[in-house]
Amino acid sequence: MGAVSDERAVWLARHALPAEPALRAWLARQPRFHLEVDDIVQETYAVLAGLERVDHIVNPRTYMFQVAKTVILQALRRRRVIAFETLAAADSLEIPDDQPGADVVLADRQELGRVAALIAALPAKCREAFTLRKVLGLSQKEVAARMGLSESTVEKHIGRGLRQVMNAMGRGGSGRIAASRKRGARTEPPAEDARARSRD
Amino acid sequence: MRERAAAIDATAADWAARVDRGPLSEAEQAELDAWAAADPRRAGAYARARAVSAHFDRARALGDDFVPARHPEARRRSRRRFLAGAGGLLAAGFAGAGVFALSRLNGRVATHKGDVRRVALSDGSAVTLNTDTAVRQAYGDKVRRVVLIRGEALFDVAKDAARPFDVVAGPVRVRAVGTSFTVRILPDDEVVVMVREGVVEVRRGDASPVRLAADRAVTVAASRPLAPVTLPAGGAERATAWRQGMLDLDGLTLAEAAGEYARYTDRRIRIADPAVAAMRVTGLFSMSDPDGFARAAALSLDLKVTSEPDGLRLDPRS
């Protein structure tokens, strides 16, 4: 259960995280099921993490939506009382088309700008530890030596930082989701894109 | 009480940070396994935390001279909410049927199977045509007449006391002044009239008319006297759910529901077993998705679904 290989983590980072804002938006448009979007997203990741193999998945985004739909159906079936029409509605949920504009995957450079912005938004100590670990690529042990802190304190800073960026990339990050949506609607790009552009 | 997603995320992030520090001891791995095994949401949150951690490894590309404290985001932390709210633009609803001007269609307008179309009439009234329906407009100086040639239509009639609104369906005439009602010709030429608002007069041939008030319906057949019935609360709205692309199948048997779908699509729902055919369904369903309905019914009533070239078959589980 608690085993997630590095390869799987990278696969999820590459394929699941970019699709997550669209998945959350889609789930948020299904209020009739009275399910928590966060719960469905977490369970969806559990299924993706637990797959024996992922190399057969041609379209990870569609696959992720299908998994989420299965999770919804399972959650509904666990309820003791369920209206027939609710189950029917869940079963006939349509997975949005995977076409340009339907989902917005940030270009690499834009995504890098977002990563920079998310790190910059961390509290100072946490930001310093996170920068040394993720930008300079030091180990947590080296970060501890550099900052004059214990390793376990560095671990706590990294954990706090992860929590905040996880939040920003999902639940608390509606602004980010909205931002990528805005781009999808071909209106002006959000500020961090402009910054990413101006830097190079 | 159920553990909140945010609390799960917090613990998951701590575990991901621990793994980021170095390999877990056996005891730590066992502890993580036990924690994650207790709730699939935990296992998922942990996988997601690992993914986010892996995602931030790309920050190496920012280069050693990246100074996050000088990044504008660092100074802007407090006023980051400016982007929120744009998500509401997404709200997707059923696309309303286009409004056509009947006059441009030579007075006759029809829908194919599965289509619903709303047609604006010159006096401000409107006709919404259900699946496989044809109407013809025949407005005169004294009376606004619309002929229902086949199918079913909802009439939203603009008030005009000087010029009553007549719907002619075979031998049946329905007269209204300002109201909203549906007229449907059944395959055996019986005509069903249902009133959403106001009052209409229903007349068959030369017989004396029957007044029909809101939330009442009557089936007009050659062999029977007119016997209006009262619809249950909300019945009229549900019966016209087809305007939004939905079908009201509440209280129908599976066989009747399959028959309803046959009005809208050529996909078939086949039911051979009489006990299955008599099972009751409930709810509003998308008219364009007979397979989805059949699968949902199977799911709920524990039936076996078999795909066929032109539809689905429902059987009892053996």
Coordinates of C-alpha atoms in Angstrom, one line a residue:
Chain A
M1 CA 0.0 0.0 0.0
G2 CA 2.6 2.5 1.0
A3 CA 5.0 1.5 -1.7
V4 CA 5.2 4.0 -4.6
S5 CA 8.3 3.5 -6.8
D6 CA 10.3 6.5 -8.0
E7 CA 9.3 5.5 -11.5
R8 CA 5.6 5.6 -10.6
A9 CA 6.0 8.9 -8.9
V10 CA 7.6 10.4 -12.0
W11 CA 4.9 8.9 -14.2
L12 CA 2.2 10.4 -12.0
A13 CA 4.0 13.7 -12.0
R14 CA 4.2 13.7 -15.8
H15 CA 0.7 12.3 -16.6
A16 CA -1.6 12.6 -13.6
L17 CA -0.7 16.0 -12.1
P18 CA -1.2 17.9 -15.4
A19 CA -4.7 16.4 -15.8
E20 CA -5.7 16.9 -12.2
P21 CA -7.0 20.5 -12.6
A22 CA -9.3 19.4 -15.4
L23 CA -10.4 16.3 -13.4
R24 CA -11.2 18.5 -10.4
A25 CA -13.2 20.9 -12.5
W26 CA -15.1 18.0 -14.0
L27 CA -15.8 16.5 -10.6
A28 CA -16.9 19.9 -9.2
R29 CA -19.5 20.0 -12.0
Q30 CA -21.1 16.8 -10.6
P31 CA -22.6 18.1 -7.3
R32 CA -25.6 15.7 -7.5
F33 CA -23.4 12.9 -6.2
H34 CA -22.6 14.7 -3.0
L35 CA -19.1 13.5 -3.0
E36 CA -16.0 15.3 -1.9
V37 CA -13.7 16.2 -4.9
D38 CA -10.6 15.7 -2.7
D39 CA -11.7 12.2 -1.7
I40 CA -12.3 11.2 -5.3
V41 CA -9.0 12.6 -6.4
Q42 CA -7.1 10.9 -3.6
E43 CA -8.7 7.5 -4.3
T44 CA -8.0 8.0 -8.0
Y45 CA -4.3 8.4 -7.3
A46 CA -4.5 5.3 -5.1
V47 CA -5.7 3.3 -8.0
L48 CA -3.1 4.8 -10.4
A49 CA -0.4 4.1 -7.8
G50 CA -1.5 0.6 -7.2
L51 CA -1.5 -0.5 -10.9
E52 CA 1.0 -3.2 -11.6
R53 CA 2.0 -1.6 -14.9
V54 CA 1.3 1.7 -16.6
D55 CA 3.1 1.2 -19.9
H56 CA -0.2 -0.1 -21.6
I57 CA -1.9 3.2 -20.9
V58 CA -2.1 5.1 -24.2
N59 CA -4.0 8.1 -23.0
P60 CA -3.3 8.7 -19.3
R61 CA -5.7 11.6 -19.0
T62 CA -8.7 9.7 -20.2
Y63 CA -7.6 6.7 -18.1
M64 CA -7.5 8.9 -15.1
F65 CA -11.0 10.2 -15.7
Q66 CA -12.3 6.6 -16.1
V67 CA -10.7 5.6 -12.9
A68 CA -12.3 8.6 -11.2
K69 CA -15.7 7.5 -12.6
T70 CA -15.2 4.0 -11.2
V71 CA -14.3 5.5 -7.8
I72 CA -17.5 7.5 -7.9
L73 CA -19.6 4.4 -8.7
Q74 CA -17.9 2.4 -5.9
A75 CA -18.5 5.2 -3.5
L76 CA -22.1 5.5 -4.4
R77 CA -22.6 1.7 -4.1
R78 CA -21.1 1.8 -0.6
R79 CA -24.1 3.9 0.5
R80 CA -27.0 2.1 2.0
V81 CA -29.6 4.2 0.3
I82 CA -29.0 5.3 -3.2
A83 CA -31.5 6.7 -5.7
F84 CA -31.6 4.7 -8.9
E85 CA -31.2 7.9 -10.9
T86 CA -28.1 8.9 -9.0
L87 CA -26.4 5.7 -9.9
A88 CA -27.6 5.9 -13.4
A89 CA -26.3 9.5 -13.7
A90 CA -22.9 8.4 -12.4
D91 CA -22.8 5.5 -14.8
S92 CA -23.7 7.7 -17.8
L93 CA -21.1 10.4 -16.8
E94 CA -19.3 11.4 -20.0
I95 CA -15.6 11.8 -19.9
P96 CA -14.7 15.0 -21.6
D97 CA -12.9 14.9 -24.9
D98 CA -9.2 15.0 -24.9
Q99 CA -8.9 17.8 -27.5
P100 CA -6.9 21.0 -27.5
G101 CA -8.7 23.5 -25.3
A102 CA -10.6 20.9 -23.4
D103 CA -7.6 20.5 -21.1
V104 CA -4.6 22.8 -20.7
V105 CA -1.2 21.3 -20.2
L106 CA 1.3 24.0 -19.5
A107 CA 4.2 24.1 -21.8
D108 CA 7.5 23.2 -20.1
R109 CA 8.7 26.7 -19.8
Q110 CA 5.4 27.9 -18.4
E111 CA 5.4 25.1 -16.0
L112 CA 8.9 25.9 -14.8
G113 CA 7.6 29.5 -14.2
R114 CA 4.8 28.0 -12.1
V115 CA 7.2 25.8 -10.1
A116 CA 9.4 28.9 -9.4
A117 CA 6.3 30.9 -8.3
L118 CA 5.1 28.1 -6.0
I119 CA 8.6 27.8 -4.4
A120 CA 8.8 31.6 -4.0
A121 CA 5.4 31.6 -2.2
L122 CA 6.6 29.3 0.6
P123 CA 7.4 30.7 4.1
A124 CA 11.0 31.8 4.3
K125 CA 12.8 28.9 6.1
C126 CA 10.7 26.4 4.3
R127 CA 11.5 28.1 1.0
E128 CA 15.2 28.1 1.7
A129 CA 15.2 24.4 2.5
F130 CA 13.1 23.6 -0.5
T131 CA 15.3 25.7 -2.8
L132 CA 18.5 24.0 -1.6
R133 CA 16.9 20.6 -2.0
K134 CA 15.0 21.0 -5.2
V135 CA 16.8 23.8 -7.1
L136 CA 20.4 23.1 -6.1
G137 CA 19.8 19.4 -5.8
L138 CA 21.5 19.0 -2.4
S139 CA 20.5 16.0 -0.2
Q140 CA 18.4 16.7 2.9
K141 CA 21.6 16.0 4.9
E142 CA 23.6 18.6 3.0
V143 CA 20.7 21.1 3.3
A144 CA 20.8 20.5 7.1
A145 CA 24.6 21.2 7.2
R146 CA 24.2 24.3 5.0
M147 CA 21.4 25.8 7.1
G148 CA 22.8 24.7 10.4
L149 CA 19.7 22.7 11.3
S150 CA 19.0 19.1 12.2
E151 CA 18.1 16.7 9.5
S152 CA 14.7 16.1 11.1
T153 CA 14.0 19.8 11.0
V154 CA 14.9 20.0 7.4
E155 CA 12.6 17.0 6.8
K156 CA 9.8 19.0 8.5
H157 CA 10.4 22.0 6.3
I158 CA 10.3 19.9 3.2
G159 CA 7.1 18.2 4.4
R160 CA 5.5 21.6 5.1
G161 CA 6.6 22.8 1.7
L162 CA 5.2 19.8 0.0
R163 CA 2.0 20.2 1.8
Q164 CA 1.6 23.8 0.6
V165 CA 2.5 23.1 -3.0
M166 CA 0.2 20.0 -3.0
N167 CA -2.5 22.3 -1.8
A168 CA -1.8 25.0 -4.4
M169 CA -1.8 22.4 -7.1
G170 CA -5.1 21.0 -6.1
R171 CA -7.7 21.9 -3.5
G172 CA -6.5 25.4 -2.5
G173 CA -5.2 26.1 -6.0
S174 CA -8.5 27.1 -7.6
G175 CA -6.7 30.2 -8.6
R176 CA -4.2 28.2 -10.5
I177 CA -6.9 26.1 -12.1
A178 CA -8.7 29.2 -13.1
A179 CA -5.5 30.6 -14.5
S180 CA -4.9 27.6 -16.8
R181 CA -8.6 27.7 -17.7
K182 CA -8.3 31.3 -18.6
R183 CA -5.5 30.5 -20.9
G184 CA -7.6 27.7 -22.4
A185 CA -10.2 30.4 -23.2
R186 CA -7.5 32.4 -25.0
T187 CA -7.7 35.4 -22.8
E188 CA -4.7 37.1 -21.4
P189 CA -2.2 34.8 -19.8
P190 CA -1.8 34.9 -16.0
A191 CA 1.0 36.8 -14.5
E192 CA 3.6 34.1 -14.0
D193 CA 3.6 33.3 -17.7
A194 CA 4.5 36.8 -18.4
R195 CA 7.3 36.5 -15.9
A196 CA 8.5 33.3 -17.3
R197 CA 8.7 34.9 -20.7
S198 CA 10.4 38.0 -19.5
R199 CA 13.1 36.0 -17.8
D200 CA 14.5 34.6 -21.0
Chain B
M1 CA -15.7 10.9 12.1
R2 CA -14.3 10.6 8.7
E3 CA -10.7 11.9 8.4
R4 CA -10.6 15.1 6.3
A5 CA -8.7 15.1 3.0
A6 CA -6.5 18.0 4.1
A7 CA -5.4 16.1 7.2
I8 CA -4.6 13.1 5.0
D9 CA -2.6 15.3 2.7
A10 CA -0.6 16.7 5.6
T11 CA 0.5 13.3 6.8
A12 CA 1.1 12.2 3.2
A13 CA 3.4 15.2 2.6
D14 CA 5.3 14.3 5.8
W15 CA 5.8 10.8 4.5
A16 CA 6.9 12.0 1.1
A17 CA 9.4 14.3 2.8
R18 CA 10.7 11.4 4.9
V19 CA 11.2 9.3 1.8
D20 CA 12.9 12.3 0.1
R21 CA 15.4 12.3 3.0
G22 CA 16.5 8.7 2.3
P23 CA 15.4 5.1 2.3
L24 CA 13.0 4.1 5.0
S25 CA 13.9 1.6 7.7
E26 CA 11.9 -1.6 7.8
A27 CA 10.0 -0.3 10.8
E28 CA 9.2 3.0 9.0
Q29 CA 8.1 1.1 5.9
A30 CA 5.8 -1.0 8.0
E31 CA 4.4 2.1 9.7
L32 CA 3.8 3.8 6.3
D33 CA 2.2 0.6 4.9
A34 CA -0.2 0.3 7.9
W35 CA -1.1 4.0 7.7
A36 CA -1.8 3.8 4.0
A37 CA -3.7 0.5 4.1
A38 CA -6.3 1.9 6.5
D39 CA -7.9 4.1 3.8
P40 CA -7.4 4.2 0.0
R41 CA -7.5 8.0 0.2
R42 CA -4.3 7.8 2.3
A43 CA -2.6 5.6 -0.2
G44 CA -3.7 8.0 -3.0
A45 CA -2.6 11.1 -1.1
Y46 CA 0.8 9.6 -0.5
A47 CA 1.2 8.7 -4.2
R48 CA 0.2 12.2 -5.1
A49 CA 2.6 13.7 -2.6
R50 CA 5.4 11.6 -4.1
A51 CA 4.3 12.8 -7.6
V52 CA 4.4 16.5 -6.5
S53 CA 7.8 15.9 -5.0
A54 CA 9.0 14.4 -8.2
H55 CA 7.5 17.2 -10.1
F56 CA 9.5 19.7 -8.2
D57 CA 12.7 18.0 -9.2
R58 CA 12.4 19.9 -12.4
A59 CA 13.2 23.0 -10.4
R60 CA 16.9 22.1 -11.0
A61 CA 16.3 23.7 -14.4
L62 CA 15.8 27.0 -12.7
G63 CA 19.6 27.1 -12.2
D64 CA 21.8 27.9 -9.2
D65 CA 21.3 31.6 -9.5
F66 CA 17.5 31.4 -8.9
V67 CA 16.7 33.4 -5.8
P68 CA 13.2 32.7 -4.8
A69 CA 13.1 35.5 -2.3
R70 CA 13.4 38.0 -5.1
H71 CA 10.6 36.3 -7.1
P72 CA 7.6 38.6 -7.3
E73 CA 5.5 35.7 -5.9
A74 CA 7.4 35.9 -2.6
R75 CA 6.2 39.5 -2.2
R76 CA 2.7 38.8 -3.4
R77 CA 1.8 36.0 -1.1
S78 CA -1.0 37.9 0.6
R79 CA -2.8 39.0 -2.5
R80 CA -2.9 35.8 -4.4
R81 CA -6.6 35.5 -4.5
F82 CA -7.0 37.7 -7.6
L83 CA -7.2 34.8 -10.0
A84 CA -10.0 32.9 -8.1
G85 CA -13.4 32.9 -9.6
A86 CA -12.7 32.5 -13.3
G87 CA -13.5 28.9 -13.0
G88 CA -17.2 29.6 -13.0
L89 CA -17.0 30.4 -16.7
L90 CA -17.0 26.7 -17.2
A91 CA -20.5 26.1 -16.1
A92 CA -21.8 23.8 -18.8
G93 CA -25.5 23.3 -19.2
F94 CA -27.6 21.5 -21.7
A95 CA -27.3 23.6 -24.9
G96 CA -30.7 25.1 -25.5
A97 CA -32.3 24.0 -28.7
G98 CA -31.9 26.6 -31.4
V99 CA -34.8 28.8 -32.2
F100 CA -36.0 28.7 -35.8
A101 CA -38.4 31.1 -37.4
L102 CA -41.2 28.9 -38.7
S103 CA -42.1 31.4 -41.4
R104 CA -38.9 30.7 -43.2
L105 CA -39.7 27.0 -43.3
N106 CA -42.8 27.4 -45.4
G107 CA -45.0 26.8 -42.4
R108 CA -43.9 23.3 -41.8
V109 CA -41.2 22.1 -39.5
A110 CA -40.2 18.6 -38.4
T111 CA -37.7 16.9 -36.2
H112 CA -35.8 13.7 -36.8
K113 CA -35.7 10.9 -34.3
G114 CA -33.7 12.0 -31.3
D115 CA -34.0 15.7 -32.0
V116 CA -35.8 18.4 -30.0
R117 CA -36.3 21.8 -31.6
R118 CA -37.9 25.0 -30.4
V119 CA -39.7 27.0 -33.0
A120 CA -40.8 30.7 -32.6
L121 CA -44.1 31.6 -34.1
S122 CA -44.9 35.1 -35.5
D123 CA -47.2 36.0 -32.7
G124 CA -44.7 35.4 -29.9
S125 CA -45.9 31.8 -29.2
A126 CA -43.5 29.0 -29.5
V127 CA -43.7 25.3 -30.3
T128 CA -41.1 22.8 -29.0
L129 CA -41.1 19.7 -31.1
N130 CA -40.1 16.4 -29.5
T131 CA -38.5 13.5 -31.3
D132 CA -39.8 12.6 -34.8
T133 CA -42.5 15.3 -34.9
A134 CA -44.0 17.4 -37.6
V135 CA -46.2 20.5 -37.3
R136 CA -47.6 23.0 -39.8
Q137 CA -48.5 26.5 -39.0
A138 CA -51.8 27.8 -40.5
Y139 CA -52.4 31.2 -38.9
G140 CA -55.6 33.0 -40.0
D141 CA -57.1 36.4 -39.0
K142 CA -59.6 34.8 -36.6
V143 CA -57.7 31.9 -35.3
R144 CA -54.0 30.8 -34.8
R145 CA -54.0 27.2 -36.0
V146 CA -51.1 24.8 -35.8
V147 CA -51.5 21.2 -37.2
L148 CA -49.7 18.5 -35.4
I149 CA -49.0 16.0 -38.2
R150 CA -47.2 13.4 -36.1
G151 CA -45.3 13.1 -32.8
E152 CA -45.5 15.4 -29.8
A153 CA -45.1 19.1 -29.2
L154 CA -45.2 21.6 -26.4
F155 CA -47.1 24.8 -27.2
D156 CA -46.3 28.0 -25.2
V157 CA -49.1 30.3 -26.3
A158 CA -48.9 34.0 -26.3
K159 CA -52.0 35.7 -24.9
D160 CA -54.4 37.0 -27.6
A161 CA -58.0 37.0 -26.5
A162 CA -59.1 38.1 -30.0
R163 CA -57.4 35.2 -31.7
P164 CA -57.6 31.8 -30.0
F165 CA -54.8 29.3 -30.6
D166 CA -55.9 25.9 -32.0
V167 CA -53.9 22.8 -32.3
V168 CA -55.3 20.2 -34.6
A169 CA -54.3 16.6 -34.2
G170 CA -56.3 14.4 -36.5
P171 CA -59.9 14.6 -35.3
V172 CA -58.9 16.3 -32.1
R173 CA -58.8 20.1 -31.6
V174 CA -57.3 21.8 -28.6
R175 CA -58.1 25.4 -28.1
A176 CA -56.2 27.8 -25.9
V177 CA -56.0 31.5 -25.3
G178 CA -52.8 31.9 -23.4
T179 CA -51.3 28.8 -21.9
S180 CA -48.7 26.0 -22.2
F181 CA -49.6 22.5 -23.1
T182 CA -48.4 19.4 -25.0
V183 CA -50.2 17.4 -27.6
R184 CA -49.0 14.0 -28.6
I185 CA -50.2 11.6 -31.3
L186 CA -49.7 8.0 -30.2
P187 CA -48.9 5.3 -32.7
D188 CA -52.5 4.0 -32.5
D189 CA -53.8 7.6 -33.3
E190 CA -54.9 8.3 -29.8
V191 CA -54.1 11.8 -28.8
V192 CA -52.8 12.9 -25.4
V193 CA -53.2 16.4 -24.2
M194 CA -51.4 17.7 -21.1
V195 CA -51.6 21.2 -19.7
R196 CA -48.7 22.9 -17.9
E197 CA -50.4 26.3 -17.4
G198 CA -53.8 27.9 -18.0
V199 CA -56.8 26.1 -19.4
V200 CA -57.5 24.6 -22.8
E201 CA -60.5 23.1 -24.4
V202 CA -60.2 19.7 -26.0
R203 CA -62.7 18.6 -28.6
R204 CA -63.0 15.5 -30.7
G205 CA -65.0 15.8 -33.9
D206 CA -68.3 17.5 -33.2
A207 CA -68.6 16.3 -29.6
S208 CA -68.8 19.0 -26.9
P209 CA -65.5 20.2 -25.6
V210 CA -63.9 19.3 -22.3
R211 CA -62.1 22.0 -20.3
L212 CA -58.6 20.9 -19.1
A213 CA -56.8 22.9 -16.4
A214 CA -53.2 23.0 -15.4
D215 CA -51.6 19.8 -14.3
R216 CA -54.3 17.7 -15.9
A217 CA -54.1 15.4 -18.9
V218 CA -56.5 13.6 -21.1
T219 CA -56.2 10.8 -23.6
V220 CA -58.5 11.2 -26.6
A221 CA -59.5 7.9 -28.2
A222 CA -62.4 7.1 -30.6
S223 CA -63.8 4.4 -28.4
R224 CA -63.8 6.1 -25.0
P225 CA -65.3 9.2 -23.5
L226 CA -62.9 11.9 -22.4
A227 CA -61.7 11.3 -18.8
P228 CA -59.1 13.8 -17.7
V229 CA -56.7 12.8 -15.0
T230 CA -54.8 14.9 -12.5
L231 CA -51.0 14.7 -12.7
P232 CA -48.9 14.2 -9.6
A233 CA -47.1 17.2 -8.2
G234 CA -44.4 18.3 -10.7
G235 CA -45.7 15.8 -13.2
A236 CA -46.2 18.3 -16.0
E237 CA -42.6 19.6 -15.7
R238 CA -41.3 16.0 -15.6
A239 CA -43.4 15.0 -18.6
T240 CA -41.8 17.9 -20.6
A241 CA -38.3 17.1 -19.5
W242 CA -37.6 16.2 -23.1
R243 CA -37.2 19.9 -23.7
Q244 CA -33.9 19.6 -21.8
G245 CA -32.9 16.4 -23.5
M246 CA -34.1 14.3 -20.6
L247 CA -36.7 11.5 -20.3
D248 CA -38.9 11.0 -17.4
L249 CA -39.1 7.3 -16.8
D250 CA -40.5 7.5 -13.2
G251 CA -42.7 4.6 -12.4
L252 CA -42.4 2.9 -15.8
T253 CA -41.6 -0.7 -16.2
L254 CA -38.3 -1.6 -17.9
A255 CA -40.3 -2.6 -21.0
E256 CA -42.1 0.7 -21.1
A257 CA -38.8 2.6 -20.6
A258 CA -37.3 0.6 -23.5
G259 CA -40.3 1.7 -25.5
E260 CA -39.8 5.3 -24.6
Y261 CA -36.2 5.1 -25.8
A262 CA -37.3 3.6 -29.1
R263 CA -39.1 6.9 -29.8
Y264 CA -35.8 8.7 -29.6
T265 CA -33.2 6.4 -31.0
D266 CA -32.7 3.4 -33.1
R267 CA -30.5 1.7 -30.4
R268 CA -32.6 -1.0 -28.9
I269 CA -33.0 -2.2 -25.4
R270 CA -34.2 -5.8 -25.6
I271 CA -35.8 -7.6 -22.7
A272 CA -37.0 -11.2 -23.2
D273 CA -37.6 -12.2 -19.6
P274 CA -41.1 -11.1 -18.5
A275 CA -40.1 -10.7 -14.9
V276 CA -37.3 -8.3 -16.0
A277 CA -39.6 -6.5 -18.3
A278 CA -42.0 -5.8 -15.4
M279 CA -39.3 -4.3 -13.1
R280 CA -40.0 -0.7 -12.2
V281 CA -37.5 2.1 -12.9
T282 CA -37.4 5.6 -11.5
G283 CA -35.7 8.8 -12.5
L284 CA -34.8 11.2 -15.3
F285 CA -32.4 10.1 -18.0
S286 CA -30.6 11.5 -20.9
M287 CA -32.6 10.7 -24.0
S288 CA -29.4 10.4 -26.1
D289 CA -27.9 7.6 -24.0
P290 CA -30.1 4.5 -24.1
D291 CA -27.0 2.3 -23.4
G292 CA -26.2 4.3 -20.4
F293 CA -29.7 4.0 -19.1
A294 CA -29.7 0.2 -19.7
R295 CA -26.4 -0.2 -18.0
A296 CA -27.5 1.8 -15.1
A297 CA -30.7 -0.2 -14.8
A298 CA -28.7 -3.4 -14.9
L299 CA -26.4 -2.0 -12.2
S300 CA -29.2 -1.1 -10.0
L301 CA -31.5 -4.1 -10.6
D302 CA -28.6 -6.6 -10.8
L303 CA -29.2 -7.7 -14.3
K304 CA -26.8 -9.1 -16.9
V305 CA -26.0 -6.8 -19.9
T306 CA -25.2 -8.2 -23.3
S307 CA -24.1 -6.0 -26.1
E308 CA -25.8 -6.5 -29.5
P309 CA -25.0 -4.8 -32.8
D310 CA -27.9 -2.4 -32.5
G311 CA -28.2 -2.1 -28.7
L312 CA -28.2 -4.0 -25.5
R313 CA -30.0 -6.9 -24.0
L314 CA -31.0 -7.2 -20.4
D315 CA -31.4 -10.6 -18.8
P316 CA -31.6 -11.9 -15.2
R317 CA -28.4 -13.1 -13.7
S318 CA -28.5 -16.9 -13.8

